[in-house]
Amino acid sequence: MSNPATPPAVGVLDERPPLTFPPGFLWGAATAAYQIEGAANEGGRTASIWDTFSHTEGRTVAGHTGDVACDHYHRLSDDVRLMAELGLKSYRFSVSWPRVQPGGSGPANAEGLDFYQRLVDELLANGIEPWLTLYHWDLPQELEDAGGWPARDTAARFADYALLMADALGDRVKYWTTLNEPWCSAFLGYGSGVHAPGRTDGADAVRAGHHLMLGHGLAVQALRTAVPQAQLGVTLNLYPVTPISDSPGDADAARRIDGLANRFFLDPILRGAYPDDLVADLAKVTDFDHVHEGDLAVISSPLDVVGINYYSRHVVAAPVPGEQPEAYWRDQACWPGSEDVRFVTRGVPVTDMGWEIDAPGLVETLRRVHEEYTDLPLYVTENGSAFVDEVVDGAVDDVDRLAYFDAHLRASHEAISAGVPLRGYFAWSLMDNFEWAWGYTKRFGMIYVDYDKQTRIPKSSARWYAEVIRRNGLAAE
Ligand code: IFM
């Protein structure tokens, strides 16, 4: 946990040089439907797996749910006005599948679509480019009841839903992301069970990961025809994985976790194949009989952009027989076939999530994706930090968050200088919101939300980010 008395974790801001980003760099902020919308039972919306999960005792901190969240559903215009005041060039939001297609199949729900049509129209009227994510974890409950992502048919349902959204918004939305962080959906949702739907089976997690990617590929193919002018992509949460020493055992631990965290998705999507070593590591868990002929060709359908969410680094060590790994990621995550790998904390500053602050890791991640996988334009589709915020005299001076953004923007700039075609950056998050199993206890926003009164207070980081956008870069002072 961070100590509020700790000085900014990443250095002294006023000793840093000014930096300018390339013209047209897309400055944005991101949110997700279940984390901000609320209105869980309005306008024809039905339950998602997150409604069921958060209403199940013991699943979220203090039983928090997304029923009301930031009430964005009713405050859309005010929230877009705040985005305009920040000078955002783009806003990345997700669509609640059960709001627009209740139950996850059949006809569209006009009232649900209307909400997103109004949102997109208001963004465009304010000169803000809408960036739409189709799936940010809120699977319609009926589809979970039919087997969820471990069931192959869910992929086909997802492509149908993508087409329904293309019909509604293809004329106005240029940037389409299929999935947000499929690793979380698969390995936290079906592996460790700390995310919805809360299932705990390593083989199901692997199957879910495959069907998520199959759904992504089918959706890309459908959207390519329906919205030929669209820029299509996927967003992966990637981590550099570093061995604690150069011993062969630690190096092998890093290879294994890199396989499950990163290459499980990067290789099928950008190379059309699962890595051999990953398949071998998973041999005790699954024989991959869920992978059908032709799947990998669908999964690797050509994209226009790749989105990367970056928060931290994993540092790992070889298993020690009989020793219980203790670090955060080991407890929360699920590493099928590699459960005994130890996650090591280095004692460097952490955010309120306990995640180590490691801006150089962003440079490494961006360079790796570009140098090893693709020449496509890259976007940081999420980056940010939770810290404990205090309202003092109606203001929130979030110096730690501001310093985190500063360091990671400098890292983004360094990656660009090294040749990475990074075209934009989205701060996570526009506003405080429902942080999944942590409920409302973790604040990631640039805008403070008082959940009782539903008021918003732009924090220091928001004012600073507005200035970054205005200058297209970072000031010296
Ligand atoms: O809040 C989440 C978001 O939904 C997905 N990426 C990570 C964020 C912080 O945990």
GROMACS .gro file of C-alpha atoms and ligand atoms in nm:
model
  487
    1MET     CA    1   0.000   0.000   0.000
    2SER     CA    2   0.127   0.349  -0.073
    3ASN     CA    3   0.203   0.580   0.213
    4PRO     CA    4   0.051   0.923   0.152
    5ALA     CA    5   0.364   1.076   0.309
    6THR     CA    6   0.583   0.919   0.046
    7PRO     CA    7   0.722   1.176  -0.200
    8PRO     CA    8   0.639   1.140  -0.571
    9ALA     CA    9   0.761   0.798  -0.663
   10VAL     CA   10   0.925   0.876  -0.991
   11GLY     CA   11   1.148   1.175  -0.942
   12VAL     CA   12   1.159   1.549  -0.934
   13LEU     CA   13   0.938   1.694  -1.201
   14ASP     CA   14   1.113   2.025  -1.242
   15GLU     CA   15   1.447   1.870  -1.339
   16ARG     CA   16   1.303   1.715  -1.651
   17PRO     CA   17   1.344   1.851  -2.004
   18PRO     CA   18   1.049   1.954  -2.222
   19LEU     CA   19   0.934   1.699  -2.479
   20THR     CA   20   0.718   1.737  -2.786
   21PHE     CA   21   0.517   1.453  -2.936
   22PRO     CA   22   0.463   1.397  -3.311
   23PRO     CA   23   0.191   1.607  -3.476
   24GLY     CA   24  -0.151   1.444  -3.455
   25PHE     CA   25  -0.058   1.233  -3.151
   26LEU     CA   26  -0.391   1.108  -3.014
   27TRP     CA   27  -0.428   1.219  -2.654
   28GLY     CA   28  -0.709   1.039  -2.479
   29ALA     CA   29  -0.859   0.896  -2.166
   30ALA     CA   30  -1.035   0.564  -2.118
   31THR     CA   31  -1.319   0.411  -1.920
   32ALA     CA   32  -1.531   0.095  -1.940
   33ALA     CA   33  -1.906   0.045  -1.935
   34TYR     CA   34  -1.956  -0.157  -1.617
   35GLN     CA   35  -1.707   0.059  -1.430
   36ILE     CA   36  -1.888   0.389  -1.488
   37GLU     CA   37  -2.237   0.361  -1.638
   38GLY     CA   38  -2.457   0.238  -1.355
   39ALA     CA   39  -2.823   0.215  -1.467
   40ALA     CA   40  -2.783  -0.159  -1.441
   41ASN     CA   41  -3.154  -0.230  -1.468
   42GLU     CA   42  -3.263   0.048  -1.699
   43GLY     CA   43  -3.337   0.087  -2.066
   44GLY     CA   44  -3.382  -0.284  -2.130
   45ARG     CA   45  -3.035  -0.384  -2.006
   46THR     CA   46  -3.007  -0.738  -1.869
   47ALA     CA   47  -2.744  -0.884  -1.636
   48SER     CA   48  -2.383  -0.937  -1.727
   49ILE     CA   49  -2.149  -1.175  -1.549
   50TRP     CA   50  -2.022  -0.877  -1.349
   51ASP     CA   51  -2.373  -0.802  -1.218
   52THR     CA   52  -2.407  -1.160  -1.101
   53PHE     CA   53  -2.055  -1.176  -0.960
   54SER     CA   54  -2.067  -0.845  -0.773
   55HIS     CA   55  -2.406  -0.937  -0.624
   56THR     CA   56  -2.263  -1.265  -0.494
   57GLU     CA   57  -2.153  -1.240  -0.133
   58GLY     CA   58  -1.781  -1.220  -0.079
   59ARG     CA   59  -1.681  -1.152  -0.437
   60THR     CA   60  -1.607  -0.778  -0.419
   61VAL     CA   61  -1.470  -0.562  -0.140
   62ALA     CA   62  -1.758  -0.459   0.090
   63GLY     CA   63  -2.005  -0.606  -0.159
   64HIS     CA   64  -1.966  -0.313  -0.398
   65THR     CA   65  -2.149  -0.343  -0.731
   66GLY     CA   66  -2.169  -0.145  -1.055
   67ASP     CA   67  -2.542  -0.079  -1.009
   68VAL     CA   68  -2.489   0.297  -0.988
   69ALA     CA   69  -2.112   0.341  -1.035
   70CYS     CA   70  -2.050   0.696  -1.165
   71ASP     CA   71  -2.406   0.721  -1.295
   72HIS     CA   72  -2.253   0.810  -1.630
   73TYR     CA   73  -2.563   0.673  -1.805
   74HIS     CA   74  -2.758   0.972  -1.673
   75ARG     CA   75  -2.471   1.220  -1.676
   76LEU     CA   76  -2.338   1.161  -2.023
   77SER     CA   77  -2.357   1.525  -2.135
   78ASP     CA   78  -2.188   1.661  -1.822
   79ASP     CA   79  -1.913   1.403  -1.853
   80VAL     CA   80  -1.851   1.483  -2.220
   81ARG     CA   81  -1.833   1.851  -2.122
   82LEU     CA   82  -1.558   1.763  -1.871
   83MET     CA   83  -1.371   1.574  -2.144
   84ALA     CA   84  -1.397   1.878  -2.370
   85GLU     CA   85  -1.264   2.100  -2.092
   86LEU     CA   86  -0.965   1.869  -2.062
   87GLY     CA   87  -0.908   1.909  -2.436
   88LEU     CA   88  -0.921   1.533  -2.497
   89LYS     CA   89  -0.863   1.442  -2.862
   90SER     CA   90  -1.014   1.098  -2.811
   91TYR     CA   91  -1.227   0.911  -2.559
   92ARG     CA   92  -1.205   0.534  -2.530
   93PHE     CA   93  -1.522   0.378  -2.391
   94SER     CA   94  -1.671   0.030  -2.399
   95VAL     CA   95  -2.015  -0.086  -2.493
   96SER     CA   96  -2.217  -0.290  -2.247
   97TRP     CA   97  -2.314  -0.594  -2.453
   98PRO     CA   98  -2.627  -0.674  -2.243
   99ARG     CA   99  -2.744  -0.314  -2.282
  100VAL     CA  100  -2.746  -0.328  -2.662
  101GLN     CA  101  -2.829  -0.697  -2.709
  102PRO     CA  102  -2.999  -0.821  -2.394
  103GLY     CA  103  -2.918  -1.184  -2.329
  104GLY     CA  104  -2.635  -1.179  -2.585
  105SER     CA  105  -2.832  -1.295  -2.887
  106GLY     CA  106  -3.123  -1.184  -3.100
  107PRO     CA  107  -3.224  -0.835  -3.201
  108ALA     CA  108  -3.071  -0.510  -3.084
  109ASN     CA  109  -3.222  -0.309  -2.801
  110ALA     CA  110  -3.295   0.032  -2.954
  111GLU     CA  111  -3.288   0.210  -2.618
  112GLY     CA  112  -2.945   0.070  -2.540
  113LEU     CA  113  -2.809   0.166  -2.880
  114ASP     CA  114  -2.953   0.513  -2.840
  115PHE     CA  115  -2.732   0.574  -2.537
  116TYR     CA  116  -2.415   0.502  -2.734
  117GLN     CA  117  -2.540   0.694  -3.038
  118ARG     CA  118  -2.593   0.999  -2.818
  119LEU     CA  119  -2.253   0.952  -2.660
  120VAL     CA  120  -2.079   0.929  -2.997
  121ASP     CA  121  -2.272   1.225  -3.137
  122GLU     CA  122  -2.184   1.442  -2.837
  123LEU     CA  123  -1.819   1.342  -2.858
  124LEU     CA  124  -1.805   1.428  -3.226
  125ALA     CA  125  -1.985   1.757  -3.167
  126ASN     CA  126  -1.707   1.841  -2.919
  127GLY     CA  127  -1.427   1.742  -3.156
  128ILE     CA  128  -1.345   1.425  -2.959
  129GLU     CA  129  -1.272   1.109  -3.158
  130PRO     CA  130  -1.476   0.816  -3.020
  131TRP     CA  131  -1.274   0.496  -2.968
  132LEU     CA  132  -1.509   0.205  -2.912
  133THR     CA  133  -1.421  -0.116  -2.729
  134LEU     CA  134  -1.670  -0.394  -2.788
  135TYR     CA  135  -1.583  -0.613  -2.491
  136HIS     CA  136  -1.453  -0.493  -2.158
  137TRP     CA  137  -1.550  -0.801  -1.954
  138ASP     CA  138  -1.930  -0.774  -1.923
  139LEU     CA  139  -2.048  -1.095  -2.092
  140PRO     CA  140  -2.429  -1.131  -2.094
  141GLN     CA  141  -2.516  -1.374  -1.814
  142GLU     CA  142  -2.719  -1.594  -2.050
  143LEU     CA  143  -2.406  -1.664  -2.253
  144GLU     CA  144  -2.219  -1.760  -1.937
  145ASP     CA  145  -2.508  -1.991  -1.848
  146ALA     CA  146  -2.461  -2.152  -2.189
  147GLY     CA  147  -2.093  -2.218  -2.113
  148GLY     CA  148  -1.927  -1.877  -2.123
  149TRP     CA  149  -1.597  -1.818  -2.302
  150PRO     CA  150  -1.479  -2.180  -2.256
  151ALA     CA  151  -1.764  -2.267  -2.498
  152ARG     CA  152  -1.684  -2.221  -2.865
  153ASP     CA  153  -2.024  -2.078  -2.957
  154THR     CA  154  -1.957  -1.764  -2.750
  155ALA     CA  155  -1.708  -1.657  -3.017
  156ALA     CA  156  -1.979  -1.666  -3.284
  157ARG     CA  157  -2.218  -1.473  -3.060
  158PHE     CA  158  -1.950  -1.206  -3.018
  159ALA     CA  159  -1.912  -1.161  -3.394
  160ASP     CA  160  -2.292  -1.120  -3.429
  161TYR     CA  161  -2.284  -0.854  -3.160
  162ALA     CA  162  -1.996  -0.677  -3.337
  163LEU     CA  163  -2.206  -0.659  -3.655
  164LEU     CA  164  -2.500  -0.519  -3.465
  165MET     CA  165  -2.275  -0.240  -3.335
  166ALA     CA  166  -2.132  -0.183  -3.682
  167ASP     CA  167  -2.486  -0.126  -3.812
  168ALA     CA  168  -2.553   0.125  -3.536
  169LEU     CA  169  -2.226   0.318  -3.527
  170GLY     CA  170  -2.015   0.219  -3.828
  171ASP     CA  171  -2.088   0.551  -3.995
  172ARG     CA  172  -1.948   0.753  -3.702
  173VAL     CA  173  -1.687   0.549  -3.518
  174LYS     CA  174  -1.347   0.508  -3.681
  175TYR     CA  175  -1.153   0.317  -3.412
  176TRP     CA  176  -1.284  -0.023  -3.303
  177THR     CA  177  -1.119  -0.244  -3.041
  178THR     CA  178  -1.258  -0.595  -3.018
  179LEU     CA  179  -1.140  -0.711  -2.673
  180ASN     CA  180  -0.992  -0.537  -2.374
  181GLU     CA  181  -0.729  -0.745  -2.193
  182PRO     CA  182  -0.842  -1.097  -2.286
  183TRP     CA  183  -0.583  -1.230  -2.040
  184CYS     CA  184  -0.796  -1.095  -1.754
  185SER     CA  185  -1.119  -1.235  -1.898
  186ALA     CA  186  -0.964  -1.578  -1.938
  187PHE     CA  187  -0.717  -1.621  -1.654
  188LEU     CA  188  -0.878  -1.409  -1.380
  189GLY     CA  189  -1.235  -1.494  -1.483
  190TYR     CA  190  -1.200  -1.870  -1.538
  191GLY     CA  191  -0.864  -1.949  -1.372
  192SER     CA  192  -0.816  -1.776  -1.038
  193GLY     CA  193  -1.182  -1.672  -1.016
  194VAL     CA  194  -1.107  -1.326  -0.876
  195HIS     CA  195  -1.300  -1.177  -1.169
  196ALA     CA  196  -1.641  -1.268  -1.306
  197PRO     CA  197  -1.767  -1.528  -1.360
  198GLY     CA  198  -1.544  -1.653  -1.078
  199ARG     CA  199  -1.465  -1.999  -1.212
  200THR     CA  200  -1.142  -2.175  -1.116
  201ASP     CA  201  -1.025  -2.422  -1.374
  202GLY     CA  202  -0.693  -2.383  -1.556
  203ALA     CA  203  -0.807  -2.577  -1.863
  204ASP     CA  204  -1.120  -2.361  -1.889
  205ALA     CA  205  -0.903  -2.050  -1.866
  206VAL     CA  206  -0.695  -2.171  -2.161
  207ARG     CA  207  -1.007  -2.257  -2.361
  208ALA     CA  208  -1.158  -1.920  -2.275
  209GLY     CA  209  -0.843  -1.745  -2.395
  210HIS     CA  210  -0.864  -1.928  -2.727
  211HIS     CA  211  -1.233  -1.856  -2.780
  212LEU     CA  212  -1.187  -1.491  -2.689
  213MET     CA  213  -0.924  -1.469  -2.962
  214LEU     CA  214  -1.149  -1.662  -3.202
  215GLY     CA  215  -1.430  -1.416  -3.128
  216HIS     CA  216  -1.185  -1.133  -3.190
  217GLY     CA  217  -1.086  -1.277  -3.529
  218LEU     CA  218  -1.445  -1.341  -3.636
  219ALA     CA  219  -1.542  -0.990  -3.529
  220VAL     CA  220  -1.251  -0.840  -3.722
  221GLN     CA  221  -1.360  -1.026  -4.035
  222ALA     CA  222  -1.720  -0.915  -3.992
  223LEU     CA  223  -1.627  -0.553  -3.922
  224ARG     CA  224  -1.380  -0.541  -4.211
  225THR     CA  225  -1.669  -0.601  -4.451
  226ALA     CA  226  -1.931  -0.398  -4.266
  227VAL     CA  227  -1.712  -0.094  -4.191
  228PRO     CA  228  -1.430  -0.097  -4.449
  229GLN     CA  229  -1.303   0.246  -4.343
  230ALA     CA  230  -1.264   0.145  -3.976
  231GLN     CA  231  -0.933   0.109  -3.793
  232LEU     CA  232  -0.955  -0.230  -3.621
  233GLY     CA  233  -0.750  -0.355  -3.330
  234VAL     CA  234  -0.732  -0.543  -3.004
  235THR     CA  235  -0.602  -0.431  -2.665
  236LEU     CA  236  -0.365  -0.656  -2.471
  237ASN     CA  237  -0.233  -0.599  -2.120
  238LEU     CA  238   0.136  -0.672  -2.150
  239TYR     CA  239   0.414  -0.696  -1.892
  240PRO     CA  240   0.788  -0.723  -1.922
  241VAL     CA  241   0.875  -1.039  -1.732
  242THR     CA  242   1.216  -1.023  -1.570
  243PRO     CA  243   1.401  -1.302  -1.389
  244ILE     CA  244   1.533  -1.199  -1.049
  245SER     CA  245   1.876  -1.336  -1.143
  246ASP     CA  246   2.046  -1.478  -1.450
  247SER     CA  247   2.032  -1.832  -1.314
  248PRO     CA  248   1.882  -2.083  -1.561
  249GLY     CA  249   1.597  -2.161  -1.320
  250ASP     CA  250   1.494  -1.796  -1.286
  251ALA     CA  251   1.526  -1.747  -1.662
  252ASP     CA  252   1.298  -2.045  -1.720
  253ALA     CA  253   1.043  -1.905  -1.473
  254ALA     CA  254   1.043  -1.579  -1.671
  255ARG     CA  255   1.002  -1.765  -2.000
  256ARG     CA  256   0.700  -1.952  -1.861
  257ILE     CA  257   0.522  -1.647  -1.723
  258ASP     CA  258   0.600  -1.446  -2.036
  259GLY     CA  259   0.439  -1.730  -2.231
  260LEU     CA  260   0.118  -1.720  -2.031
  261ALA     CA  261   0.093  -1.344  -1.979
  262ASN     CA  262   0.209  -1.212  -2.315
  263ARG     CA  263   0.286  -1.464  -2.589
  264PHE     CA  264  -0.038  -1.660  -2.531
  265PHE     CA  265  -0.211  -1.369  -2.707
  266LEU     CA  266   0.062  -1.193  -2.906
  267ASP     CA  267   0.167  -1.500  -3.104
  268PRO     CA  268  -0.173  -1.628  -3.224
  269ILE     CA  269  -0.300  -1.277  -3.304
  270LEU     CA  270   0.012  -1.136  -3.468
  271ARG     CA  271   0.188  -1.454  -3.591
  272GLY     CA  272  -0.095  -1.704  -3.634
  273ALA     CA  273   0.047  -1.972  -3.402
  274TYR     CA  274   0.077  -2.063  -3.035
  275PRO     CA  275   0.441  -2.072  -2.919
  276ASP     CA  276   0.572  -2.431  -2.898
  277ASP     CA  277   0.719  -2.382  -2.551
  278LEU     CA  278   0.386  -2.254  -2.417
  279VAL     CA  279   0.201  -2.553  -2.560
  280ALA     CA  280   0.459  -2.779  -2.393
  281ASP     CA  281   0.427  -2.594  -2.059
  282LEU     CA  282   0.049  -2.640  -2.074
  283ALA     CA  283   0.062  -3.008  -2.169
  284LYS     CA  284  -0.047  -3.119  -1.820
  285VAL     CA  285  -0.341  -2.878  -1.833
  286THR     CA  286  -0.480  -2.922  -2.184
  287ASP     CA  287  -0.414  -3.102  -2.509
  288PHE     CA  288  -0.542  -2.800  -2.706
  289ASP     CA  289  -0.815  -3.010  -2.865
  290HIS     CA  290  -1.033  -2.698  -2.854
  291VAL     CA  291  -0.818  -2.549  -3.133
  292HIS     CA  292  -0.985  -2.637  -3.462
  293GLU     CA  293  -0.832  -2.630  -3.805
  294GLY     CA  294  -0.847  -2.278  -3.945
  295ASP     CA  295  -0.888  -2.108  -3.605
  296LEU     CA  296  -0.543  -1.953  -3.607
  297ALA     CA  297  -0.596  -1.808  -3.954
  298VAL     CA  298  -0.912  -1.640  -3.825
  299ILE     CA  299  -0.741  -1.524  -3.506
  300SER     CA  300  -0.457  -1.365  -3.703
  301SER     CA  301  -0.686  -1.172  -3.939
  302PRO     CA  302  -0.504  -0.852  -4.037
  303LEU     CA  303  -0.541  -0.556  -3.803
  304ASP     CA  304  -0.484  -0.182  -3.843
  305VAL     CA  305  -0.363  -0.096  -3.493
  306VAL     CA  306  -0.253  -0.271  -3.174
  307GLY     CA  307  -0.354  -0.139  -2.832
  308ILE     CA  308  -0.131  -0.197  -2.532
  309ASN     CA  309  -0.234  -0.150  -2.170
  310TYR     CA  310   0.066  -0.107  -1.945
  311TYR     CA  311   0.078  -0.087  -1.568
  312SER     CA  312   0.379  -0.271  -1.426
  313ARG     CA  313   0.642  -0.542  -1.459
  314HIS     CA  314   0.647  -0.901  -1.336
  315VAL     CA  315   0.968  -1.008  -1.161
  316VAL     CA  316   0.986  -1.382  -1.109
  317ALA     CA  317   1.205  -1.653  -0.965
  318ALA     CA  318   1.236  -2.028  -0.998
  319PRO     CA  319   1.015  -2.243  -0.776
  320VAL     CA  320   1.156  -2.345  -0.439
  321PRO     CA  321   1.018  -2.683  -0.332
  322GLY     CA  322   0.792  -2.644  -0.031
  323GLU     CA  323   0.796  -2.263  -0.031
  324GLN     CA  324   0.470  -2.070  -0.068
  325PRO     CA  325   0.499  -1.779  -0.312
  326GLU     CA  326   0.360  -1.469  -0.143
  327ALA     CA  327   0.352  -1.173  -0.381
  328TYR     CA  328   0.032  -1.007  -0.500
  329TRP     CA  329   0.026  -1.144  -0.849
  330ARG     CA  330   0.081  -1.500  -0.736
  331ASP     CA  331  -0.221  -1.483  -0.508
  332GLN     CA  332  -0.455  -1.310  -0.747
  333ALA     CA  333  -0.366  -1.462  -1.080
  334CYS     CA  334  -0.367  -1.804  -1.231
  335TRP     CA  335  -0.070  -1.951  -1.411
  336PRO     CA  336  -0.182  -2.296  -1.527
  337GLY     CA  337   0.107  -2.540  -1.543
  338SER     CA  338   0.341  -2.285  -1.383
  339GLU     CA  339   0.170  -2.240  -1.047
  340ASP     CA  340   0.494  -2.280  -0.856
  341VAL     CA  341   0.678  -1.986  -1.015
  342ARG     CA  342   0.753  -1.724  -0.750
  343PHE     CA  343   0.660  -1.359  -0.802
  344VAL     CA  344   0.912  -1.133  -0.636
  345THR     CA  345   0.863  -0.781  -0.503
  346ARG     CA  346   1.176  -0.569  -0.530
  347GLY     CA  347   1.092  -0.304  -0.272
  348VAL     CA  348   1.059  -0.025  -0.529
  349PRO     CA  349   0.771   0.224  -0.493
  350VAL     CA  350   0.426   0.081  -0.560
  351THR     CA  351   0.082   0.222  -0.631
  352ASP     CA  352  -0.220   0.167  -0.410
  353MET     CA  353  -0.276  -0.160  -0.600
  354GLY     CA  354   0.066  -0.277  -0.480
  355TRP     CA  355   0.190  -0.268  -0.839
  356GLU     CA  356   0.554  -0.165  -0.878
  357ILE     CA  357   0.606   0.161  -1.063
  358ASP     CA  358   0.830   0.086  -1.358
  359ALA     CA  359   0.818   0.337  -1.645
  360PRO     CA  360   1.116   0.184  -1.831
  361GLY     CA  361   0.900  -0.128  -1.861
  362LEU     CA  362   0.671   0.065  -2.093
  363VAL     CA  363   0.961   0.141  -2.327
  364GLU     CA  364   1.059  -0.227  -2.322
  365THR     CA  365   0.704  -0.340  -2.391
  366LEU     CA  366   0.646  -0.101  -2.681
  367ARG     CA  367   0.983  -0.181  -2.836
  368ARG     CA  368   0.925  -0.552  -2.802
  369VAL     CA  369   0.588  -0.547  -2.973
  370HIS     CA  370   0.724  -0.333  -3.254
  371GLU     CA  371   1.060  -0.507  -3.296
  372GLU     CA  372   0.944  -0.867  -3.250
  373TYR     CA  373   0.586  -0.865  -3.374
  374THR     CA  374   0.455  -0.589  -3.595
  375ASP     CA  375   0.504  -0.265  -3.786
  376LEU     CA  376   0.144  -0.164  -3.715
  377PRO     CA  377   0.072   0.165  -3.539
  378LEU     CA  378   0.064   0.113  -3.163
  379TYR     CA  379  -0.146   0.295  -2.905
  380VAL     CA  380  -0.112   0.290  -2.529
  381THR     CA  381  -0.483   0.229  -2.471
  382GLU     CA  382  -0.447   0.236  -2.090
  383ASN     CA  383  -0.186   0.351  -1.845
  384GLY     CA  384  -0.240   0.490  -1.498
  385SER     CA  385  -0.223   0.436  -1.126
  386ALA     CA  386  -0.436   0.408  -0.817
  387PHE     CA  387  -0.341   0.625  -0.521
  388VAL     CA  388  -0.526   0.728  -0.208
  389ASP     CA  389  -0.681   1.068  -0.279
  390GLU     CA  390  -0.786   1.329  -0.027
  391VAL     CA  391  -1.023   1.615  -0.091
  392VAL     CA  392  -0.885   1.927   0.078
  393ASP     CA  393  -1.079   2.251   0.040
  394GLY     CA  394  -1.261   2.108  -0.258
  395ALA     CA  395  -0.941   2.009  -0.443
  396VAL     CA  396  -0.743   1.688  -0.493
  397ASP     CA  397  -0.369   1.732  -0.530
  398ASP     CA  398  -0.268   1.390  -0.665
  399VAL     CA  399   0.104   1.446  -0.705
  400ASP     CA  400   0.189   1.075  -0.712
  401ARG     CA  401  -0.052   1.006  -0.998
  402LEU     CA  402   0.072   1.310  -1.186
  403ALA     CA  403   0.431   1.191  -1.147
  404TYR     CA  404   0.332   0.844  -1.268
  405PHE     CA  405   0.177   0.990  -1.584
  406ASP     CA  406   0.478   1.214  -1.638
  407ALA     CA  407   0.722   0.924  -1.615
  408HIS     CA  408   0.519   0.704  -1.848
  409LEU     CA  409   0.474   0.979  -2.104
  410ARG     CA  410   0.848   1.030  -2.100
  411ALA     CA  411   0.883   0.656  -2.154
  412SER     CA  412   0.634   0.676  -2.444
  413HIS     CA  413   0.842   0.953  -2.598
  414GLU     CA  414   1.158   0.749  -2.556
  415ALA     CA  415   0.993   0.460  -2.740
  416ILE     CA  416   0.896   0.692  -3.025
  417SER     CA  417   1.256   0.817  -3.045
  418ALA     CA  418   1.368   0.454  -3.066
  419GLY     CA  419   1.148   0.406  -3.375
  420VAL     CA  420   0.824   0.271  -3.227
  421PRO     CA  421   0.521   0.391  -3.429
  422LEU     CA  422   0.331   0.496  -3.116
  423ARG     CA  423   0.038   0.710  -3.228
  424GLY     CA  424  -0.154   0.783  -2.910
  425TYR     CA  425  -0.187   0.751  -2.534
  426PHE     CA  426  -0.499   0.701  -2.322
  427ALA     CA  427  -0.485   0.776  -1.953
  428TRP     CA  428  -0.660   0.526  -1.727
  429SER     CA  429  -0.887   0.656  -1.618
  430LEU     CA  430  -1.092   0.961  -1.704
  431MET     CA  431  -1.260   0.936  -1.364
  432ASP     CA  432  -1.259   0.723  -1.052
  433ASN     CA  433  -1.474   0.417  -1.100
  434PHE     CA  434  -1.565   0.062  -0.998
  435GLU     CA  435  -1.232  -0.117  -0.981
  436TRP     CA  436  -1.375  -0.467  -1.027
  437ALA     CA  437  -1.319  -0.692  -0.724
  438TRP     CA  438  -1.179  -0.390  -0.537
  439GLY     CA  439  -1.506  -0.205  -0.578
  440TYR     CA  440  -1.476   0.169  -0.514
  441THR     CA  441  -1.179   0.135  -0.280
  442LYS     CA  442  -0.918   0.207  -0.549
  443ARG     CA  443  -0.912   0.537  -0.735
  444PHE     CA  444  -0.748   0.556  -1.078
  445GLY     CA  445  -0.923   0.868  -1.208
  446MET     CA  446  -0.790   1.205  -1.320
  447ILE     CA  447  -1.131   1.326  -1.210
  448TYR     CA  448  -1.238   1.256  -0.851
  449VAL     CA  449  -1.587   1.113  -0.810
  450ASP     CA  450  -1.784   1.162  -0.491
  451TYR     CA  451  -2.002   0.853  -0.519
  452ASP     CA  452  -2.263   0.975  -0.268
  453LYS     CA  453  -2.327   1.309  -0.432
  454GLN     CA  454  -2.214   1.206  -0.781
  455THR     CA  455  -2.005   1.520  -0.809
  456ARG     CA  456  -1.679   1.536  -1.004
  457ILE     CA  457  -1.359   1.723  -0.912
  458PRO     CA  458  -1.078   1.739  -1.170
  459LYS     CA  459  -0.761   1.648  -0.978
  460SER     CA  460  -0.420   1.814  -1.026
  461SER     CA  461  -0.332   1.537  -1.272
  462ALA     CA  462  -0.632   1.633  -1.489
  463ARG     CA  463  -0.526   1.998  -1.507
  464TRP     CA  464  -0.169   1.890  -1.580
  465TYR     CA  465  -0.285   1.649  -1.854
  466ALA     CA  466  -0.495   1.923  -2.014
  467GLU     CA  467  -0.176   2.130  -2.039
  468VAL     CA  468   0.015   1.834  -2.186
  469ILE     CA  469  -0.253   1.800  -2.453
  470ARG     CA  470  -0.255   2.173  -2.523
  471ARG     CA  471   0.125   2.176  -2.574
  472ASN     CA  472   0.132   1.835  -2.744
  473GLY     CA  473   0.403   1.747  -2.497
  474LEU     CA  474   0.561   1.799  -2.160
  475ALA     CA  475   0.680   2.131  -2.029
  476ALA     CA  476   1.018   2.171  -1.863
  477GLU     CA  477   0.876   2.319  -1.547
  478IFM     O1  478  -0.965  -0.083  -1.416
  478IFM     C1  479  -0.888  -0.167  -1.494
  478IFM     C2  480  -0.943  -0.171  -1.635
  478IFM     O2  481  -1.075  -0.210  -1.640
  478IFM     C3  482  -0.862  -0.267  -1.720
  478IFM     N1  483  -0.723  -0.238  -1.710
  478IFM     C4  484  -0.665  -0.223  -1.580
  478IFM     C5  485  -0.746  -0.122  -1.501
  478IFM     C6  486  -0.685  -0.104  -1.360
  478IFM     O3  487  -0.688  -0.223  -1.292
   0.00000   0.00000   0.00000
